[in-house]
Short mmCIF file of C-alpha atoms in Angstrom, two decimals:
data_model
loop_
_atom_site.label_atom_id
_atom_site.label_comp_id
_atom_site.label_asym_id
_atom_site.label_seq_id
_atom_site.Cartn_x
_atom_site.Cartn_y
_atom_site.Cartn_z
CA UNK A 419 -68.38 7.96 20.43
CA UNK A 420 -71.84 7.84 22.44
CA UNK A 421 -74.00 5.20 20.18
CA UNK A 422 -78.00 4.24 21.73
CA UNK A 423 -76.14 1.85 24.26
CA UNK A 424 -76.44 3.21 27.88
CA UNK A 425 -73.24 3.59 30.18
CA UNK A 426 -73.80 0.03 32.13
CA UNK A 427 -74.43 -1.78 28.63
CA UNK A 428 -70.93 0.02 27.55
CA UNK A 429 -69.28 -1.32 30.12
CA UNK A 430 -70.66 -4.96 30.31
CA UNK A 431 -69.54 -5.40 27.03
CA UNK A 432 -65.82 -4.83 27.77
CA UNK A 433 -65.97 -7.24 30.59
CA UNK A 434 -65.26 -10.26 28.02
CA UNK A 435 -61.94 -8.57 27.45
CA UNK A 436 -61.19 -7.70 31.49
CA UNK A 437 -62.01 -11.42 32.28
CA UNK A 438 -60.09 -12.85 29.34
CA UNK A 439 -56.88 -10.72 30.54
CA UNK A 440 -57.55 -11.74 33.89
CA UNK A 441 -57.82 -15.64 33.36
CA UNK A 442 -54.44 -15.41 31.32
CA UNK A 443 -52.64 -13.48 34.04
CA UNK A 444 -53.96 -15.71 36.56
CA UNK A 445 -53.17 -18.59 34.81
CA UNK A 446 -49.40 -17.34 33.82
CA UNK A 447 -48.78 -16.35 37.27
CA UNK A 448 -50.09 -19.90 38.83
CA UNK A 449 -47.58 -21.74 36.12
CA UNK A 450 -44.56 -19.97 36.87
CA UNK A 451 -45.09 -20.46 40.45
CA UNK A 452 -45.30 -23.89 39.96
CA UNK A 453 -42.50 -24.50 37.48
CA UNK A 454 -40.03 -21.32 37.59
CA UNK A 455 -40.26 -20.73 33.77
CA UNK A 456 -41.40 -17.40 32.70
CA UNK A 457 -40.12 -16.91 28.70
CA UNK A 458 -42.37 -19.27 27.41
CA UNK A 459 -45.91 -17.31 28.26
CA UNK A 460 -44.29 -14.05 27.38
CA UNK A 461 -43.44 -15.17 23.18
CA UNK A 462 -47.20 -17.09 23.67
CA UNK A 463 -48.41 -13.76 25.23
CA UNK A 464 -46.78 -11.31 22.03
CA UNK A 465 -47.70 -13.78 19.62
CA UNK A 466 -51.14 -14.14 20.93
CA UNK A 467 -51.49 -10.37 21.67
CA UNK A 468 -52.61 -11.36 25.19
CA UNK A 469 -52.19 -8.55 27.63
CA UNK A 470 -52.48 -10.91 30.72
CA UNK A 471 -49.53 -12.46 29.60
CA UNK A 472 -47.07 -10.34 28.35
CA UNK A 473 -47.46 -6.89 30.47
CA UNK A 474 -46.74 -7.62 33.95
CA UNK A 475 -44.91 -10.89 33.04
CA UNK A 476 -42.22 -8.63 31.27
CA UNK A 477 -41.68 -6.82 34.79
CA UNK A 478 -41.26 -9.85 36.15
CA UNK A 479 -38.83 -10.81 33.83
CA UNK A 480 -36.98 -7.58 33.98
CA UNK A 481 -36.90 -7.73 37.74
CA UNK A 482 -35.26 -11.05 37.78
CA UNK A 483 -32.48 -10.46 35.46
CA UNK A 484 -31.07 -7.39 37.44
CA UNK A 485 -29.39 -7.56 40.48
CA UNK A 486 -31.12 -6.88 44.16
CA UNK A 487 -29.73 -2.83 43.93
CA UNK A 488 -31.25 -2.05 40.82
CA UNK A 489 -34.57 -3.20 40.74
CA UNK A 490 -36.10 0.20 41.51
CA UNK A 491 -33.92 1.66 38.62
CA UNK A 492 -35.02 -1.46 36.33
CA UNK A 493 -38.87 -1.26 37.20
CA UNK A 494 -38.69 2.94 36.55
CA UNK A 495 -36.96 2.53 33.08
CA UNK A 496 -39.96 -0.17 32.61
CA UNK A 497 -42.43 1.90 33.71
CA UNK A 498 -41.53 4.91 32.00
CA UNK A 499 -40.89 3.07 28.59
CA UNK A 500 -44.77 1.55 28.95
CA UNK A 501 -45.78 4.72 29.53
CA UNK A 502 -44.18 6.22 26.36
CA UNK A 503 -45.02 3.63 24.32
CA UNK A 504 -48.83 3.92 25.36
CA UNK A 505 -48.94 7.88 24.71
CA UNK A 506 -47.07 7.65 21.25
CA UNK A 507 -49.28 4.49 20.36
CA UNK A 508 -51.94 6.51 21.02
CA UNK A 509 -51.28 9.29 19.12
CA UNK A 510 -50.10 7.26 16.49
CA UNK A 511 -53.30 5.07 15.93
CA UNK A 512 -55.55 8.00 17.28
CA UNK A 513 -54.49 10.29 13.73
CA UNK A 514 -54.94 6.77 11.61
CA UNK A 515 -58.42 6.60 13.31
CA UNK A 516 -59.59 9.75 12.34
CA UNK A 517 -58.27 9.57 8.84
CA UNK A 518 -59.74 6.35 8.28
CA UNK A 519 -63.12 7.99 9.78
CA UNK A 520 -62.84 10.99 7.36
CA UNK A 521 -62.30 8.84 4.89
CA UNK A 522 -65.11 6.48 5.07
CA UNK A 523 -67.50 9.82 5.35
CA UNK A 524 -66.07 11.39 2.11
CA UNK A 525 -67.29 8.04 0.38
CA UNK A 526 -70.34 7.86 2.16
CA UNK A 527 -71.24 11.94 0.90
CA UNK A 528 -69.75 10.93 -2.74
CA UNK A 529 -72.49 7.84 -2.93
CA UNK A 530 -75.04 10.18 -2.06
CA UNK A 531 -75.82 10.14 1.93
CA UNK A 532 -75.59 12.73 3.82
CA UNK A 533 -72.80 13.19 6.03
CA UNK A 534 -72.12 16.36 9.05
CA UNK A 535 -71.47 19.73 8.26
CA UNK A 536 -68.36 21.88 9.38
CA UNK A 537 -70.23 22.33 12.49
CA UNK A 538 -69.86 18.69 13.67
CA UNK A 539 -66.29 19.57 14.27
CA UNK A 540 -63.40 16.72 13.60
CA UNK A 541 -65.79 13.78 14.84
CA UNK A 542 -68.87 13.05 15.32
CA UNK A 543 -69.23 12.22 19.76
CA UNK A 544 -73.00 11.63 19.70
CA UNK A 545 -75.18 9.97 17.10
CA UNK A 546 -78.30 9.84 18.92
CA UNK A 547 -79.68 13.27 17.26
CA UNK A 548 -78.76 12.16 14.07
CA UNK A 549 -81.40 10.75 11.61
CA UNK A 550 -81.13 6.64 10.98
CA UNK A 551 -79.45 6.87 8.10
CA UNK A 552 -77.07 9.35 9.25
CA UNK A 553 -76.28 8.01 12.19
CA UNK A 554 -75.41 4.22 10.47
CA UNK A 555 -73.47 5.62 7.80
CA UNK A 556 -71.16 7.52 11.20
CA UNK A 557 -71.20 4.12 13.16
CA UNK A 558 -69.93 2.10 9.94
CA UNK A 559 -67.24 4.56 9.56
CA UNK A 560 -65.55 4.21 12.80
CA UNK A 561 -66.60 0.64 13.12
CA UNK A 562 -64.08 0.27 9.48
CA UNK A 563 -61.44 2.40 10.94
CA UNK A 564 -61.32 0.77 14.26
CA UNK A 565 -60.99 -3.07 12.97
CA UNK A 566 -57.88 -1.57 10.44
CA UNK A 567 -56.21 -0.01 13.74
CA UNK A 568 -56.04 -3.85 14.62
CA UNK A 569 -54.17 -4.28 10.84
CA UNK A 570 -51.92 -1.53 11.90
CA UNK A 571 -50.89 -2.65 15.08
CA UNK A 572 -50.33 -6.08 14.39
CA UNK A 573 -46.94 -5.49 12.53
CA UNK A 574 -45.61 -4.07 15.80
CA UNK A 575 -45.97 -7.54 17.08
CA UNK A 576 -42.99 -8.17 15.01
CA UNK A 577 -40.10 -6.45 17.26
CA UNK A 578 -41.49 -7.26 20.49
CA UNK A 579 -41.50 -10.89 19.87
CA UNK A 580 -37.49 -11.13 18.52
CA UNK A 581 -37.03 -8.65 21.54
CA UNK A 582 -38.57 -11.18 23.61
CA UNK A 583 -36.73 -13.84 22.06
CA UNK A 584 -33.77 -12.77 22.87
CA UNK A 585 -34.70 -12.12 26.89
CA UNK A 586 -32.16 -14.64 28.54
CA UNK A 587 -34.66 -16.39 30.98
CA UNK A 588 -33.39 -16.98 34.35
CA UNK A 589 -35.68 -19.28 36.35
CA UNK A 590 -37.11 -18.03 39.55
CA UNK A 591 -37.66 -20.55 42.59
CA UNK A 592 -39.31 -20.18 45.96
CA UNK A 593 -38.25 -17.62 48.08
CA UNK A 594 -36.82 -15.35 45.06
CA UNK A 595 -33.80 -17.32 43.98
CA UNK A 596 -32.80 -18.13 40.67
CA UNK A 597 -32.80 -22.24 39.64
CA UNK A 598 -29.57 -23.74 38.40
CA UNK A 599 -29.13 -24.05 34.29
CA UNK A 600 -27.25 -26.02 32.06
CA UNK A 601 -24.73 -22.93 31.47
CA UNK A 602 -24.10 -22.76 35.22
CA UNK A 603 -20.71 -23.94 36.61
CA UNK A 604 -19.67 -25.23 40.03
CA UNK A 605 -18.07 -21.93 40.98
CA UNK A 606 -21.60 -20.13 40.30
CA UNK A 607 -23.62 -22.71 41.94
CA UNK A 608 -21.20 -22.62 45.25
CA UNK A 609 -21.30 -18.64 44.86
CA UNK A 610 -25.07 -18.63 44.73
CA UNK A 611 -25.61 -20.94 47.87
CA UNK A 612 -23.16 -18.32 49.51
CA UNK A 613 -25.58 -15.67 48.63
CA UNK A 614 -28.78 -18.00 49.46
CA UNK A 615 -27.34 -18.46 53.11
CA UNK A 616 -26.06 -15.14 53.39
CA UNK A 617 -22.57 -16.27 54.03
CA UNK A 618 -22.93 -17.90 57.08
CA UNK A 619 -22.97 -21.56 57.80
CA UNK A 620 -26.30 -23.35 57.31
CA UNK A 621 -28.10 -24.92 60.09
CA UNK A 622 -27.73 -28.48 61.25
CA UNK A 623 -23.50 -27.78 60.18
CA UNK A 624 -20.72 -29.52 62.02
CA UNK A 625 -18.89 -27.12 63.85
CA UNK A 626 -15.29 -27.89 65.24
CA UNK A 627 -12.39 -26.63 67.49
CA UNK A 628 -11.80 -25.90 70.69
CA UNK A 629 -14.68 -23.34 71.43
CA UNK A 630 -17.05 -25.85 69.94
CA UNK A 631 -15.39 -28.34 72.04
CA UNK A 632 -15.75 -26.48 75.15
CA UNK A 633 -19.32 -25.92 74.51
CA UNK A 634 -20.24 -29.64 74.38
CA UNK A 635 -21.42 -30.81 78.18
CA UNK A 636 -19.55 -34.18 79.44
CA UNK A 637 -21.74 -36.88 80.54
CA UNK A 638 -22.24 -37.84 84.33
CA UNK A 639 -20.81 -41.72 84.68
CA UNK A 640 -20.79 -43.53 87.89
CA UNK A 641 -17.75 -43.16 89.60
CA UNK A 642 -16.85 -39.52 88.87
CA UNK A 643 -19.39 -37.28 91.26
CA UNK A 644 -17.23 -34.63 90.51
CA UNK A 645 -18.30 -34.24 87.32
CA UNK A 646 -21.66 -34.69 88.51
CA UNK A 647 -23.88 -31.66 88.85
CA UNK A 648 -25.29 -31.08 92.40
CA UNK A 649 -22.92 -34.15 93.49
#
């Protein structure tokens, strides 16, 4: 809906909301660097409704959980469920929008203002050429119906945090690999330093037998120029 606010004033006063998603993503990302713990900002992130926290932290999430040759597969199912849940939220809330907006017109025409003919079509998109009285009684309307899309969404909030609840965190350390838990035993901590040195022996090892015998150089001692090199 175009109100008297130019384009540039539109869009400076969404920046509280871009820098407020950025500061919690920045700050999500930093802490689960630093600690390995991801589960705990994605319930504070669905209860809080914070974007920052929750959206590309539940990638994250679903990327660590699956193993190395299905992370394209895991991050398309992701993708594609986002996307589905964006276009049916939209629709969804988009029909409650304009109800709500039809609604708060009828009342406004049954108290006595006047409200747009047939001609203004299913909305109203501009309210500058309306008269003052008009064009408040059209901004109050969708200024209702948008704050009760906020009512409608927030019992959605519901599922997503018990499905988030029951995401079995996996702690992430530098260089990609998991930190050991309490539920870990021996055999999976000696199978995942396999897999962490890619099955070969680690550097600074002792290695024995003949060939690493034959490998070792004798020292030179006095007495034995044969075993001396240019002697």
């Amino acid at each position: 809906m175009i109100t008297t606010k130019s384009p540039t004033t539109t869009g400076l006063m969404s920046l509280p909301l871009i820098l407020g998603s950025l500061a919690a993503s920045t700050f999500a990302g930093h802490r689960i660097s630093a600690t390995g713990r991801w589960k705990r900002y994605l319930v504070a992130g669905t209860i809080l409704m914070t974007v920052g926290m929750l959206m590309q932290n539940l990638v994250l999430a679903a990327q660590n959980n699956v193993p190395a040759d299905a992370l394209g597969s895991a991050t398309s199912v992701l993708s594609f469920s986002r996307s589905m849940g964006t276009t049916v939220g939209t629709s969804v809330l988009g029909a409650v929008l304009a109800h709500r907006v039809a609604t708060e017109l009828s009342a406004g025409r049954a108290a006595g203002g006047d409200t747009p003919g047939s001609g203004a079509g299913h909305g109203v998109s501009d309210t500058t050429p309306l008269p003052a009285p008009l064009r408040a009684l059209v901004e109050n309307a969708y200024g209702i119906a948008t704050a009760e899309l906020f009512l409608w969404a927030t019992p959605f909030a519901l599922p997503a945090l018990i499905a988030v609840l029951f995401i079995e965190e996996s702690a992430i350390a530098a260089g990609g690999r998991a930190l050991p838990t309490s539920s870990d035993t021996p055999r999976d901590l000696a199978e995942a330093s396999t897999r962490g040195s890619g099955g070969a022996l680690r550097q600074g090892s002792v290695h024995s037998g003949p060939g690493a015998a034959a490998g070792r150089r004798r020292p030179c001692r006095r007495g034995r120029n044969s075993e001396c090199p240019g002697r």
